[in-house]
CSV table of C-alpha atoms in Angstrom, one decimal:
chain,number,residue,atom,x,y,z
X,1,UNK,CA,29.8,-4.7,10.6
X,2,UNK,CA,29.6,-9.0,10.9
X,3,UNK,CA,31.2,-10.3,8.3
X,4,UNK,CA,29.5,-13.4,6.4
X,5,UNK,CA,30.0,-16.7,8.1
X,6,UNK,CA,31.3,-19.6,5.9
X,7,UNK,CA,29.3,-22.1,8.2
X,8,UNK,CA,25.4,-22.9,6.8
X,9,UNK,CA,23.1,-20.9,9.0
X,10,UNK,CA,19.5,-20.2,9.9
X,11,UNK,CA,19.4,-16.7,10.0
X,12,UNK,CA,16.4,-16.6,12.7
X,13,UNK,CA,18.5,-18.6,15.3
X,14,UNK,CA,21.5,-16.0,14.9
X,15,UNK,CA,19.3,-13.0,15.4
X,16,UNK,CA,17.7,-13.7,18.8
X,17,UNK,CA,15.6,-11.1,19.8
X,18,UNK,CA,12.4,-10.4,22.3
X,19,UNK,CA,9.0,-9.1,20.1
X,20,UNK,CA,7.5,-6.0,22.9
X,21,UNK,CA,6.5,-3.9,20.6
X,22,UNK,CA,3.1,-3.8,18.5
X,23,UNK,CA,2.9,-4.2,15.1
X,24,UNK,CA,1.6,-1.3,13.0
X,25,UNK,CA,0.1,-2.7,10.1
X,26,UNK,CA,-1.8,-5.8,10.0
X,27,UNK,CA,0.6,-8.8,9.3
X,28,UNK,CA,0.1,-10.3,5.6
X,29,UNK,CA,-0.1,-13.9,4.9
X,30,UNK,CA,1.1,-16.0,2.8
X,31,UNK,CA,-0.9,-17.1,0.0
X,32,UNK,CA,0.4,-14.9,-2.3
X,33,UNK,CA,2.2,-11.5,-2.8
X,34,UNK,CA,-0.5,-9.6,-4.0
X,35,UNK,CA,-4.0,-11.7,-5.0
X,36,UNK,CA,-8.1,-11.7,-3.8
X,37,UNK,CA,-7.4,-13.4,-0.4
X,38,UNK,CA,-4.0,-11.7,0.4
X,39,UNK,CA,-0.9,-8.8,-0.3
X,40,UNK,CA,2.2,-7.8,1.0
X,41,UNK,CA,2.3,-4.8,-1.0
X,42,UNK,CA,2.3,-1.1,0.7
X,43,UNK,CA,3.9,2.2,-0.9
X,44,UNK,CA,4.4,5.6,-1.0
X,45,UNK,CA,3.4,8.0,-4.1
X,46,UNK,CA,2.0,11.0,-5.3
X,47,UNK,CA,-1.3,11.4,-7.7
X,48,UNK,CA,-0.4,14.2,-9.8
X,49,UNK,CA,-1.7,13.0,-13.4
X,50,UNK,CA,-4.9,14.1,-14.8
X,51,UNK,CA,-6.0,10.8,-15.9
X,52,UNK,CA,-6.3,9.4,-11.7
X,53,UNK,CA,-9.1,11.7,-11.1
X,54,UNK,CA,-13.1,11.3,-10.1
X,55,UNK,CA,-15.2,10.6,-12.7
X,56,UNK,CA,-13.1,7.0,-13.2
X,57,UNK,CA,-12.1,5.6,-10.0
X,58,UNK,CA,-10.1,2.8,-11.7
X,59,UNK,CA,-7.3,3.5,-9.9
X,60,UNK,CA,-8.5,3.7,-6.4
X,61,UNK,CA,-10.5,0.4,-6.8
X,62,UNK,CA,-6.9,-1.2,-7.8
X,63,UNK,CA,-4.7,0.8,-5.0
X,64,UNK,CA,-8.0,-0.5,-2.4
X,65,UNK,CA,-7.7,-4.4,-3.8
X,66,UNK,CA,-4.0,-4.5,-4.1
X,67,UNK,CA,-2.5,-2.7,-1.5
X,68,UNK,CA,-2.1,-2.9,2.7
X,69,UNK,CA,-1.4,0.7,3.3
X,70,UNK,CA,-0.4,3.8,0.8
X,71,UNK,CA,1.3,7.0,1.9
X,72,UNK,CA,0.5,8.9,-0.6
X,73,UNK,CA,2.0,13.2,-1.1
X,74,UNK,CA,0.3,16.4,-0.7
X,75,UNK,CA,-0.6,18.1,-3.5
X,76,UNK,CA,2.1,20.7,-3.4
X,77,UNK,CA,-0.1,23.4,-5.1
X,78,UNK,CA,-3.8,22.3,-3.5
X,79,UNK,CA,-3.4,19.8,-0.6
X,80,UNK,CA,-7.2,19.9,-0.4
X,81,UNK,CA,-6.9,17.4,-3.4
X,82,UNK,CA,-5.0,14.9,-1.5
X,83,UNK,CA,-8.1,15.2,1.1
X,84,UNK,CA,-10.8,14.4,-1.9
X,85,UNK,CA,-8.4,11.6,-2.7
X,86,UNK,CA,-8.2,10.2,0.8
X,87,UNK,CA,-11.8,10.2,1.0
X,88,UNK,CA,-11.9,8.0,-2.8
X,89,UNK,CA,-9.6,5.1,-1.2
X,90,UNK,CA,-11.7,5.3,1.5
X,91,UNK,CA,-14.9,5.0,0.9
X,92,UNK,CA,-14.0,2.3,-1.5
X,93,UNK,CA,-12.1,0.3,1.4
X,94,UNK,CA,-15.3,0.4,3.5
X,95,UNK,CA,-16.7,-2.3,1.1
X,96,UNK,CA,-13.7,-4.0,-0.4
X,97,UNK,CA,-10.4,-3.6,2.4
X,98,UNK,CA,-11.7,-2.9,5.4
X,99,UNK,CA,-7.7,-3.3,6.8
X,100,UNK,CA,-6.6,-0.7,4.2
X,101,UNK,CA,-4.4,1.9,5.9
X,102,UNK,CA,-4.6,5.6,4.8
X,103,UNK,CA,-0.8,7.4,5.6
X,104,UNK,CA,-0.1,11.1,4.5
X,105,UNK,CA,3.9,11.8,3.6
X,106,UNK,CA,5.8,14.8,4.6
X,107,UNK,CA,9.8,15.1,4.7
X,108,UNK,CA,10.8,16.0,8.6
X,109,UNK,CA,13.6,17.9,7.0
X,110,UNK,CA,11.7,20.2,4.9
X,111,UNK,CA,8.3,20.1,6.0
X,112,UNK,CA,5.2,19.1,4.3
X,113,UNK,CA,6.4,20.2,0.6
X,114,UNK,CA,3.4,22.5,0.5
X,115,UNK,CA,3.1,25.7,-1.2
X,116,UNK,CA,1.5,26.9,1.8
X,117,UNK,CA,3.9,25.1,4.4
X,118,UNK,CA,6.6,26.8,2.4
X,119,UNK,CA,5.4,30.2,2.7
X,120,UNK,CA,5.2,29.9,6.5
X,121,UNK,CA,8.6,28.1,6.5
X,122,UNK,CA,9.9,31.0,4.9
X,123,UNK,CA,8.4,33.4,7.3
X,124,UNK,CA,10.0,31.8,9.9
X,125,UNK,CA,13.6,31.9,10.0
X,126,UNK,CA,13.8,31.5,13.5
X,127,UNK,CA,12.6,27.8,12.2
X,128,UNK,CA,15.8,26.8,10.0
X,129,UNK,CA,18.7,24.5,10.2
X,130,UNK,CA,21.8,26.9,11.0
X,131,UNK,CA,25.5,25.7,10.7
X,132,UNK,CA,28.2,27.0,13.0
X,133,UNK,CA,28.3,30.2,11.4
X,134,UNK,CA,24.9,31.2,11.6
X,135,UNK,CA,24.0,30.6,8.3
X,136,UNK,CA,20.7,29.0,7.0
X,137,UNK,CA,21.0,25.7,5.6
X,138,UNK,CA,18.6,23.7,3.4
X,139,UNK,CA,18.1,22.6,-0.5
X,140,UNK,CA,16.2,23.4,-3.8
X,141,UNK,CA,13.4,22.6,-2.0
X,142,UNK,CA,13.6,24.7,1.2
X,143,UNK,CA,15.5,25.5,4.2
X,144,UNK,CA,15.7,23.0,6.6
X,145,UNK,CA,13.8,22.4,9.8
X,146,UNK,CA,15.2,23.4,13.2
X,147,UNK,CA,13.2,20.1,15.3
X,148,UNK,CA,15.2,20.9,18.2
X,149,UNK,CA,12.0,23.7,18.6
X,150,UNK,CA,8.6,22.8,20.4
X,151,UNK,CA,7.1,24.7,17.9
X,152,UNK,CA,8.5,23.6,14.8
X,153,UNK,CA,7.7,19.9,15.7
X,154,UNK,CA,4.2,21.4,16.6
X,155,UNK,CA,3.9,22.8,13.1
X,156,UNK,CA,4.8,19.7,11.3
X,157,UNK,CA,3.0,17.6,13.1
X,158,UNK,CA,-0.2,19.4,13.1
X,159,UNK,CA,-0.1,20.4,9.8
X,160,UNK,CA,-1.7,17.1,8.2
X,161,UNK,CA,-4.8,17.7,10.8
X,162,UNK,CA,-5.1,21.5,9.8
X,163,UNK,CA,-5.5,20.1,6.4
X,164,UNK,CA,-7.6,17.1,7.0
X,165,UNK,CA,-9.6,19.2,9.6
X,166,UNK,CA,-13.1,17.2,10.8
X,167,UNK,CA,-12.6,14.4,8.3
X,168,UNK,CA,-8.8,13.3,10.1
X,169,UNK,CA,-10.0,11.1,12.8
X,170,UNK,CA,-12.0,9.2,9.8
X,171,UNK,CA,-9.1,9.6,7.3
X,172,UNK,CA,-5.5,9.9,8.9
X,173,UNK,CA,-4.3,6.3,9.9
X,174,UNK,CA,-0.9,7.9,10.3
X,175,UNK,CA,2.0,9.8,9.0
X,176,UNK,CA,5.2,8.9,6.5
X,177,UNK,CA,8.2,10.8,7.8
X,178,UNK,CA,10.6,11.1,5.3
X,179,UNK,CA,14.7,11.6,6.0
X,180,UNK,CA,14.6,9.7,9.8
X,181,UNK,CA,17.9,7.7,9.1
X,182,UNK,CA,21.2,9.1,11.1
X,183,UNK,CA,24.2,10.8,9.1
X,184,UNK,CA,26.6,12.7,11.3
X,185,UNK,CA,27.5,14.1,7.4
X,186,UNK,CA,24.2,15.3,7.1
X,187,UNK,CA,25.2,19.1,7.7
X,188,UNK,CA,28.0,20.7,6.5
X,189,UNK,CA,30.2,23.2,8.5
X,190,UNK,CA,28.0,21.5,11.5
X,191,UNK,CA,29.6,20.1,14.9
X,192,UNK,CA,28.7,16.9,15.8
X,193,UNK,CA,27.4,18.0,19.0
X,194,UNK,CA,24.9,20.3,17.5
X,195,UNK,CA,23.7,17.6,14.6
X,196,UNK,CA,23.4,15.0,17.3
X,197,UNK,CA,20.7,17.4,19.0
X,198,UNK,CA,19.1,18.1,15.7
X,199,UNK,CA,18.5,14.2,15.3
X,200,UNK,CA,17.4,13.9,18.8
X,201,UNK,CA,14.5,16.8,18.1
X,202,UNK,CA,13.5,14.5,15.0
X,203,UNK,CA,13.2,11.8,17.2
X,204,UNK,CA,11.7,13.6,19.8
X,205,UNK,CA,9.1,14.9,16.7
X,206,UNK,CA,8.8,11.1,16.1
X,207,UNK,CA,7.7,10.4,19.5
X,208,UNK,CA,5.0,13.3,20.0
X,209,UNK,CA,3.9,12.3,16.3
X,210,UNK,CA,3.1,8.6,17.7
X,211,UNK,CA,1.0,10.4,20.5
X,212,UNK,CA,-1.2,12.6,18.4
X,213,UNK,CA,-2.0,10.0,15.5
X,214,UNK,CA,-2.4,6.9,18.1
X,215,UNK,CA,-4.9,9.4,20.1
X,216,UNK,CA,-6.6,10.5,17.0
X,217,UNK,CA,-7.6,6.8,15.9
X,218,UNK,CA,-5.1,4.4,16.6
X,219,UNK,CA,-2.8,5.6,13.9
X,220,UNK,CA,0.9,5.1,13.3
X,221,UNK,CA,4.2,6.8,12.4
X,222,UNK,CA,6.5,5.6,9.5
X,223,UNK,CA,10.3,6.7,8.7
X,224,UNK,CA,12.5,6.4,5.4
X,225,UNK,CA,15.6,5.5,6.7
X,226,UNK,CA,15.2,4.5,9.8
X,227,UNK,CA,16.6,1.1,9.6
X,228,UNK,CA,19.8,2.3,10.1
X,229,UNK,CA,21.7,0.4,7.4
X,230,UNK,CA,23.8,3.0,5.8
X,231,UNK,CA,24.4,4.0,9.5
X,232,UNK,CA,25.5,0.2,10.2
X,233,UNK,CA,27.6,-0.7,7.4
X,234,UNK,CA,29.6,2.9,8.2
X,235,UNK,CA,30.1,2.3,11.2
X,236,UNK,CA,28.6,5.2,12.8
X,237,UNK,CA,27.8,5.9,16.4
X,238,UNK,CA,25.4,7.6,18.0
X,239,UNK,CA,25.2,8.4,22.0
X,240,UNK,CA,28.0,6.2,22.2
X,241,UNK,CA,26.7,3.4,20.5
X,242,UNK,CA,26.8,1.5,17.2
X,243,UNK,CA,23.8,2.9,14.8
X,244,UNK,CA,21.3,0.0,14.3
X,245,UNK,CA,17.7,-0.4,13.6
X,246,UNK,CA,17.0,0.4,17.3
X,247,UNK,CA,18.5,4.1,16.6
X,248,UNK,CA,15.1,5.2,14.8
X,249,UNK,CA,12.6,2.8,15.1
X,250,UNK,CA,12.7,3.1,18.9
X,251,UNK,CA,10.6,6.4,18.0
X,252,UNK,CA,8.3,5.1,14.8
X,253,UNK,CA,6.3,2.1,14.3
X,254,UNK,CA,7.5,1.0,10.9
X,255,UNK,CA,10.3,1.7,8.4
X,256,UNK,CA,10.5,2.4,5.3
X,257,UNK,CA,13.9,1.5,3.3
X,258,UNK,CA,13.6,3.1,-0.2
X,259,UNK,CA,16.4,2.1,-3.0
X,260,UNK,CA,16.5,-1.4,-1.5
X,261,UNK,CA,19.2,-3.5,-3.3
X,262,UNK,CA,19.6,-0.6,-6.3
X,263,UNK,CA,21.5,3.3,-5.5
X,264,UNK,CA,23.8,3.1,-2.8
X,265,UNK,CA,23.9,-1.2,-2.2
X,266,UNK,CA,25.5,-1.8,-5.7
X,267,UNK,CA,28.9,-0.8,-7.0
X,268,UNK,CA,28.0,1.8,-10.0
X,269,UNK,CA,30.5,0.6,-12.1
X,270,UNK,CA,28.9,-3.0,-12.6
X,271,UNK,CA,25.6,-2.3,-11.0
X,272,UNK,CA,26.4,-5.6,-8.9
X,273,UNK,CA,25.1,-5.4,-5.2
X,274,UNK,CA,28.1,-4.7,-2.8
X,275,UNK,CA,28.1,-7.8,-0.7
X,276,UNK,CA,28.8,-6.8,2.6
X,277,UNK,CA,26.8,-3.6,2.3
X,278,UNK,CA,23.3,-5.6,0.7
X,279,UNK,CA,24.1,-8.3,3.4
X,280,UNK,CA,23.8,-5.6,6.2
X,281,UNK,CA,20.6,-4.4,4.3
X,282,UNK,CA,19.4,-7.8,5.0
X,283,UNK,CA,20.5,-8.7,8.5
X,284,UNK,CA,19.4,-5.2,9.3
X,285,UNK,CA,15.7,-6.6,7.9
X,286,UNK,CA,15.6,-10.0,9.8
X,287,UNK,CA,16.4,-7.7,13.1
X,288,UNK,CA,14.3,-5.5,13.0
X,289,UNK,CA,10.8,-7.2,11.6
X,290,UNK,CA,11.7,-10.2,14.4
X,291,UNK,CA,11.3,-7.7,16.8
X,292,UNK,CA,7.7,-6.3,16.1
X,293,UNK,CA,8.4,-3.4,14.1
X,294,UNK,CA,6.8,-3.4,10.4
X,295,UNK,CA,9.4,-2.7,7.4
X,296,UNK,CA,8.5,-1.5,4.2
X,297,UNK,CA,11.2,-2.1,1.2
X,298,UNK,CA,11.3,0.2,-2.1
X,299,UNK,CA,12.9,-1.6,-4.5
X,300,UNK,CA,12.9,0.0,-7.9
X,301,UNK,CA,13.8,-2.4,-10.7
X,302,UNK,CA,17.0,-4.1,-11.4
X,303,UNK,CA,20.5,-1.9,-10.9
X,304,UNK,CA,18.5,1.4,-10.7
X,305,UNK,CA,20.1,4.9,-10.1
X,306,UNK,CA,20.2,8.6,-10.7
X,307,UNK,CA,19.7,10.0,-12.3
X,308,UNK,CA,15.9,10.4,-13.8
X,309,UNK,CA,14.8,9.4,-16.9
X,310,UNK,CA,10.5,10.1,-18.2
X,311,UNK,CA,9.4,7.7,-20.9
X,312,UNK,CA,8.2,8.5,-23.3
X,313,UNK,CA,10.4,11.0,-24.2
X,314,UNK,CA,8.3,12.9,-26.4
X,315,UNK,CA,5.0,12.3,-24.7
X,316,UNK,CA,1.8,13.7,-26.0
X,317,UNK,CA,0.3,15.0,-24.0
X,318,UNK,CA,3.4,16.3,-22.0
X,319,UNK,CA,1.8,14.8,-18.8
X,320,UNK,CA,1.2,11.2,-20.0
X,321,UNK,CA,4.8,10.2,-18.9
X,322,UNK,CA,6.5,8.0,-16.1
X,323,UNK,CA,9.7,8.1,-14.6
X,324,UNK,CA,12.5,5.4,-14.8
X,325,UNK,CA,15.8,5.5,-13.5
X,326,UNK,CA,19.2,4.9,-15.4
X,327,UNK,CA,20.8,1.0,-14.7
X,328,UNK,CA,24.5,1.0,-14.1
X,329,UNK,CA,26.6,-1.3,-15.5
X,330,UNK,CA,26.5,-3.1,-18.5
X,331,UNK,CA,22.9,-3.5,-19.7
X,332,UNK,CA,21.2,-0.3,-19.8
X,333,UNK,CA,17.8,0.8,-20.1
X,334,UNK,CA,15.6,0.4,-23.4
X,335,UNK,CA,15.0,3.6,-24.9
X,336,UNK,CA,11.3,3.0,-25.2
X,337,UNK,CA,8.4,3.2,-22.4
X,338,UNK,CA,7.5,-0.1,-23.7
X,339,UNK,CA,10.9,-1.3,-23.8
X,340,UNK,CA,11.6,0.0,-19.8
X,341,UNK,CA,7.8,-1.9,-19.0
X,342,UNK,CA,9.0,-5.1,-20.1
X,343,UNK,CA,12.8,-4.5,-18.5
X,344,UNK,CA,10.4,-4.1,-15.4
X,345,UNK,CA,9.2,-7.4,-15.6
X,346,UNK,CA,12.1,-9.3,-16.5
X,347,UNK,CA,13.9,-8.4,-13.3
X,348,UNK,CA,11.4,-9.0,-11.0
X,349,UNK,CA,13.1,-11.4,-9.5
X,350,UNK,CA,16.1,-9.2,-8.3
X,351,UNK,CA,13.8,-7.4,-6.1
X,352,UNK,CA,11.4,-10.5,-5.5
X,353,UNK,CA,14.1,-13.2,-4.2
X,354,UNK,CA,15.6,-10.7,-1.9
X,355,UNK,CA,12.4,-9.6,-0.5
X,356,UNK,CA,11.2,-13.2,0.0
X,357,UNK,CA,14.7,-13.9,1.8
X,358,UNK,CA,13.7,-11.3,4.9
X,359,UNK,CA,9.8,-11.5,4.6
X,360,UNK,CA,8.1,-12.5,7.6
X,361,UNK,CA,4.3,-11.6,8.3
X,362,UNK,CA,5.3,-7.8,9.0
X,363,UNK,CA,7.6,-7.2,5.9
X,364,UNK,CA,5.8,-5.7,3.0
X,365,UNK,CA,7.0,-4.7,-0.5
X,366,UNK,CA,6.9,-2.0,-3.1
X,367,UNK,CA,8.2,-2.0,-6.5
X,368,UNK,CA,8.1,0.9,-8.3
X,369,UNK,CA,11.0,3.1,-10.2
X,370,UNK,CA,10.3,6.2,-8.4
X,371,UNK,CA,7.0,8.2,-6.3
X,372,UNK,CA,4.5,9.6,-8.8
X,373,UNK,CA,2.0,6.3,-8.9
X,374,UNK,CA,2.5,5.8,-12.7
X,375,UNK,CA,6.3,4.9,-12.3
X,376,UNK,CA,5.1,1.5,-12.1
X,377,UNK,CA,2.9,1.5,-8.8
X,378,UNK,CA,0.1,0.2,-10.1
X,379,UNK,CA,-0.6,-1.5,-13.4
X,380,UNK,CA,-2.5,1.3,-15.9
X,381,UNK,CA,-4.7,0.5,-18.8
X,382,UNK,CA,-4.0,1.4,-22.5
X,383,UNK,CA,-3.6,5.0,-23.2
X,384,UNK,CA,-1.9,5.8,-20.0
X,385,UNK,CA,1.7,5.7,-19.7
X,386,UNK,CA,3.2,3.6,-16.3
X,387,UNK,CA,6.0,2.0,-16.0
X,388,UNK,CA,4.7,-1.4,-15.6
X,389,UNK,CA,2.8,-3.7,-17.4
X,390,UNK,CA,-1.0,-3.4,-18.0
X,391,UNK,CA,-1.4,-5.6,-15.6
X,392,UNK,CA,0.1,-7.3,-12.4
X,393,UNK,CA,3.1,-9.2,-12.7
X,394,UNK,CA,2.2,-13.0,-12.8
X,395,UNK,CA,4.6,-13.8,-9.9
X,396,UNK,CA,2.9,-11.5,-7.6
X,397,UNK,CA,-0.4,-13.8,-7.7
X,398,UNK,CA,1.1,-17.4,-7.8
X,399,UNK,CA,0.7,-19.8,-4.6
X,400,UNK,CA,3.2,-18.9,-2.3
X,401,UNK,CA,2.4,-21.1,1.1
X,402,UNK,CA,4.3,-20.4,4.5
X,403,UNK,CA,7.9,-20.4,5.0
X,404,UNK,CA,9.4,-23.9,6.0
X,405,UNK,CA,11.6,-22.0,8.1
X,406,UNK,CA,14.2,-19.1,8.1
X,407,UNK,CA,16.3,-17.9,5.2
X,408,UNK,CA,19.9,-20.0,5.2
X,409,UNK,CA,23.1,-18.5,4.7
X,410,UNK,CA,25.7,-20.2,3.3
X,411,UNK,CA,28.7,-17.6,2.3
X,412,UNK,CA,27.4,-15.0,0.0
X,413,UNK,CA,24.6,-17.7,-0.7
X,414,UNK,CA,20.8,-16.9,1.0
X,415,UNK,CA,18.1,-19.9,0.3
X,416,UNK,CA,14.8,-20.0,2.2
X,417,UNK,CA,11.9,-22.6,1.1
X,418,UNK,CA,8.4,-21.7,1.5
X,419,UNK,CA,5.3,-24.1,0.7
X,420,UNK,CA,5.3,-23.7,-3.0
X,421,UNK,CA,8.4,-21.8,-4.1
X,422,UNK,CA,12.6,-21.9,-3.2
X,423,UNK,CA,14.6,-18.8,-3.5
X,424,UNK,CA,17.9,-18.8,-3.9
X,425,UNK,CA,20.0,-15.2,-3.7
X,426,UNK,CA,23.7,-14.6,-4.0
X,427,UNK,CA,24.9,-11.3,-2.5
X,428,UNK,CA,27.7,-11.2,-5.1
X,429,UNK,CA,25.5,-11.6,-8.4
X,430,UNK,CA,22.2,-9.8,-8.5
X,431,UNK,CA,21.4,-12.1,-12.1
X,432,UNK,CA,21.8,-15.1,-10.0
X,433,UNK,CA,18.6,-14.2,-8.6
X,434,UNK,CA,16.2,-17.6,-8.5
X,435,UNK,CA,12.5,-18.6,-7.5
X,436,UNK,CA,11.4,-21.3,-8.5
X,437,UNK,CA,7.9,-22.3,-8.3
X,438,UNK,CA,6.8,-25.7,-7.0
C-alpha cells in the first residue's frame, strides 16, 4: 500500500492513467449535488413499506427528480411488485428524467434473495459452494452459489428477465451485483486454488451479464465491492498480482463501494477513519473514475456501524420505522428518530467533503444509513418515519461550479477548490471535515 507523501500534491498528476473504457451512467455536472438542472445522487434500496405504494406516487416523482440511477431489491415474497414499481419510476422518467437509469439488485453469492430463487436454489445442490470436505457452505440467507457452473451463472443471470418477461427490454437498464470484491478468506476450510476459481466464475458471470443487458438495450452491470480497496490496503494478490480496482471492474461497468468512510475504514474504538486504510479508499477512487469506469459511494452517516438499530423503537404501526446504525466512539446515537434525523444532517459533511475530494463527472453519491428507502434515501413527508429530514439537505442544492483542478494532498491533509465551495479533509479527524461555501 503507498504511503502518504509529505510533499503537496495534485492527486490527478500522480495517478496517470489512459480512459478506454465507456462510461455507464451519464456523467453529472456540476451545478449542484442534487437540484432541478443537475444530481450526483444514485443508490440502491428496497420498497418494502406500505406507505410507497400506487395510489400516491410521491415517492417515485422524488426518486425520478432526484436521482441518476436506483437499483432497487426484489420483493423477496412477490418480485412481480418490484416489476409494477419499475414500471412507476418509469413512466414518470419519460416526462421528467429521461437519463434516469432503472438497475435490479441480486447478491452473486446467494442469488436473487427470492422466495422463488430460493426454492430452486435449494433444489439444486449440485449448485452450492462446497469446501474441501464436501460440505455445503452458505449463510442465514442461503447456500452459496457454485459460479464456476454454466448453468448457475445462466440462472442468475436470466432470472431478472424471467421476472421482467416482455416489459425487460423497456425496463431493465442493467443489473446490481452484490459481493464482487476479492477475499481469499471468503471460504472457510477452502484452498486458495479452489476460491480463486470461484472468483473467476463470478467474474466470468460478470462478463456474460455485460453481454445479455448491453444486447437487451444497452444496459450495464454494477458490483459492491469491486473497487478492490479492502483487497488493496491487505495486500492481497490475485493471479499473481496486487488486488486493485482493475481486479473487478475489468468485468463490470461501475462500482459500488458501500460503508464508505464508516464500518471497516474507522478504528471502532474512536470511530476515527484509519488513515492509511480511508486514504487507500480514496486513491482507489481517483484511479478508478479517471479511467472511465463509474463509482458509486454508500456513505451512511457519521462513524456508522453494526449493528442495526429501527427508530422509533416503539413504532405504531410496527412498519412505520427506519433503520440507523450504532456510531462508535464517543458521541453516540440520539435515542429518538427525530434525534438520529437531525444527527443525519449535522454530519453531512463527513460524507460530503470526502465525496467532493474524489468526485469527477462519473462519481456519484448516496447517503443513506442502510437499504430499505426510508433509512434516509429519500426525504418523507410527516407521518412517515425516514431517517432523514422532511426534506433535502440544504447542502445538496447550493451552487457548486466546476472543480478548479484536482484534490491536493498535503500529509493526511486533502483540499480541492471548486467554483463556489473549498473542501478541506483530514484523514486523521473525520470532525475536521470542512466546506465552505463561497
Amino acid at each position: 500500500m503507498a504511503k502518504s507523501s509529505q510533499a503537496v500534491v495534485a492527486v490527478w498528476l500522480v495517478f496517470i492513467v489512459t480512459t478506454t473504457d465507456v462510461v455507464s451512467l451519464p456523467p453529472h455536472g456540476w451545478d449542484c449535488i442534487s437540484c432541478k438542472t443537475n444530481t450526483m445522487l444514485a443508490g440502491n434500496w428496497a420498497i418494502n413499506s406500505p406507505y410507497f405504494n400506487n395510489s400516491d406516487l410521491w415517492w417515485a416523482t422524488t426518486i425520478v427528480s432526484s436521482y441518476s440511477a436506483v437499483a432497487l431489491n426484489f420483493n423477496s415474497a412477490d418480485p412481480s411488485e418490484t416489476v409494477q414499481q419499475a414500471k412507476i419510476l418509469k413512466s414518470i422518467a419519460a416526462s421528467m428524467n429521461r437519463e434516469f437509469k432503472f438497475l435490479i439488485y441480486e447478491n452473486s453469492e446467494l442469488g436473487p434473495l427470492t422466495q422463488e430463487a430460493t426454492n430452486t436454489i435449494n433444489a439444486n445442490p449440485s449448485w452450492w459452494v462446497r469446501d474441501d470436505n464436501g460440505i455445503p457452505l452458505g449463510s442465514k440467507q442461503g447456500y452459496y452459489l457454485n459460479h464456476t457452473l454454466p448453468e448457475v451463472r445462466s440462472f442468475y443471470n436470466n432470472y431478472p428477465l424471467q421476472v421482467f418477461g416482455a416489459d425487460a427490454k423497456d425496463l431493465l437498464d442493467g443489473i446490481f451485483n452484490d459481493g464482487m470484491g476479492y477475499n481469499p478468506d471468503r471460504f472457510p476450510r477452502t484452498n486458495l486454488s479452489r476460491h480463486d476459481e470461484w472468483f473467476q466464475g463470478k467474474m466470468t458471470l460478470a462478463d456474460e451479464a455485460r453481454a445479455i443487458y448491453g444486447k437487451l438495450n444497452g444496459g450495464e452491470v454494477w458490483g459492491n465491492g469491486a473497487l478492490g480497496v479492502t483487497g488493496r490496503y491487505h495486500n492481497y494478490t490475485y493471479n499473481g498480482s496486487l488486488v486493485s480496482w482493475k481486479t473487478a471492474l475489468d468485468h463490470l461497468d461501475t462500482g459500488f463501494l458501500e460503508g464508505a468512510g464508516c464500518f471497516w475504514y474507522e478504528d471502532p474504538n474512536t470511530g476515527e477513519w484509519i488513515p492509511d486504510f480511508f486514504e487507500t479508499f480514496l486513491e482507489g477512487v481517483i484511479n478508478a473514475s479517471t479511467a472511465g469506469k463509474t463509482v458509486i459511494l454508500h456513505f451512511s452517516p457519521g462513524p456508522s456501524n453494526s449493528p442495526l438499530l429501527f427508530y422509533p423503537q416503539n413504532a405504531t404501526p410496527p412498519w412505520n420505522k427506519f433503520i440507523a446504525t450504532q456510531w462508535e466512539g464517543a458521541v453516540k446515537l440520539p435515542p429518538t428518530a427525530d434525534g438520529v434525523r437531525n444527527a443525519a444532517a449535522e454530519v453531512l459533511v463527513q460524507a460530503l467533503a470526502p465525496f467532493l475530494i474524489v468526485a469527477n463527472e462519473h462519481v456519484f453519491l448516496q447517503y443513506a444509513w442502510f437499504y430499505e428507502m426510508q433509512d434516509g434515501n429519500i426525504p418523507c413527508p410527516p407521518g412517515i418515519e425516514c431517517g432523514m429530514p422532511s426534506s433535502w439537505y440544504p447542502e445538496f442544492s447550493k451552487p457548486l461550479g466546476p472543480p478548479k483542478g484536482p484534490a491536493v494532498k498535503n500529509g493526511p491533509i486533502w483540499t480541492r477548490e471548486f467554483a463556489h465551495a473549498s473542501v478541506y479533509v483530514d484523514i486523521r479527524a473525520r470532525n475536521a471535515s470542512k466546506i465552505t461555501w463561497n
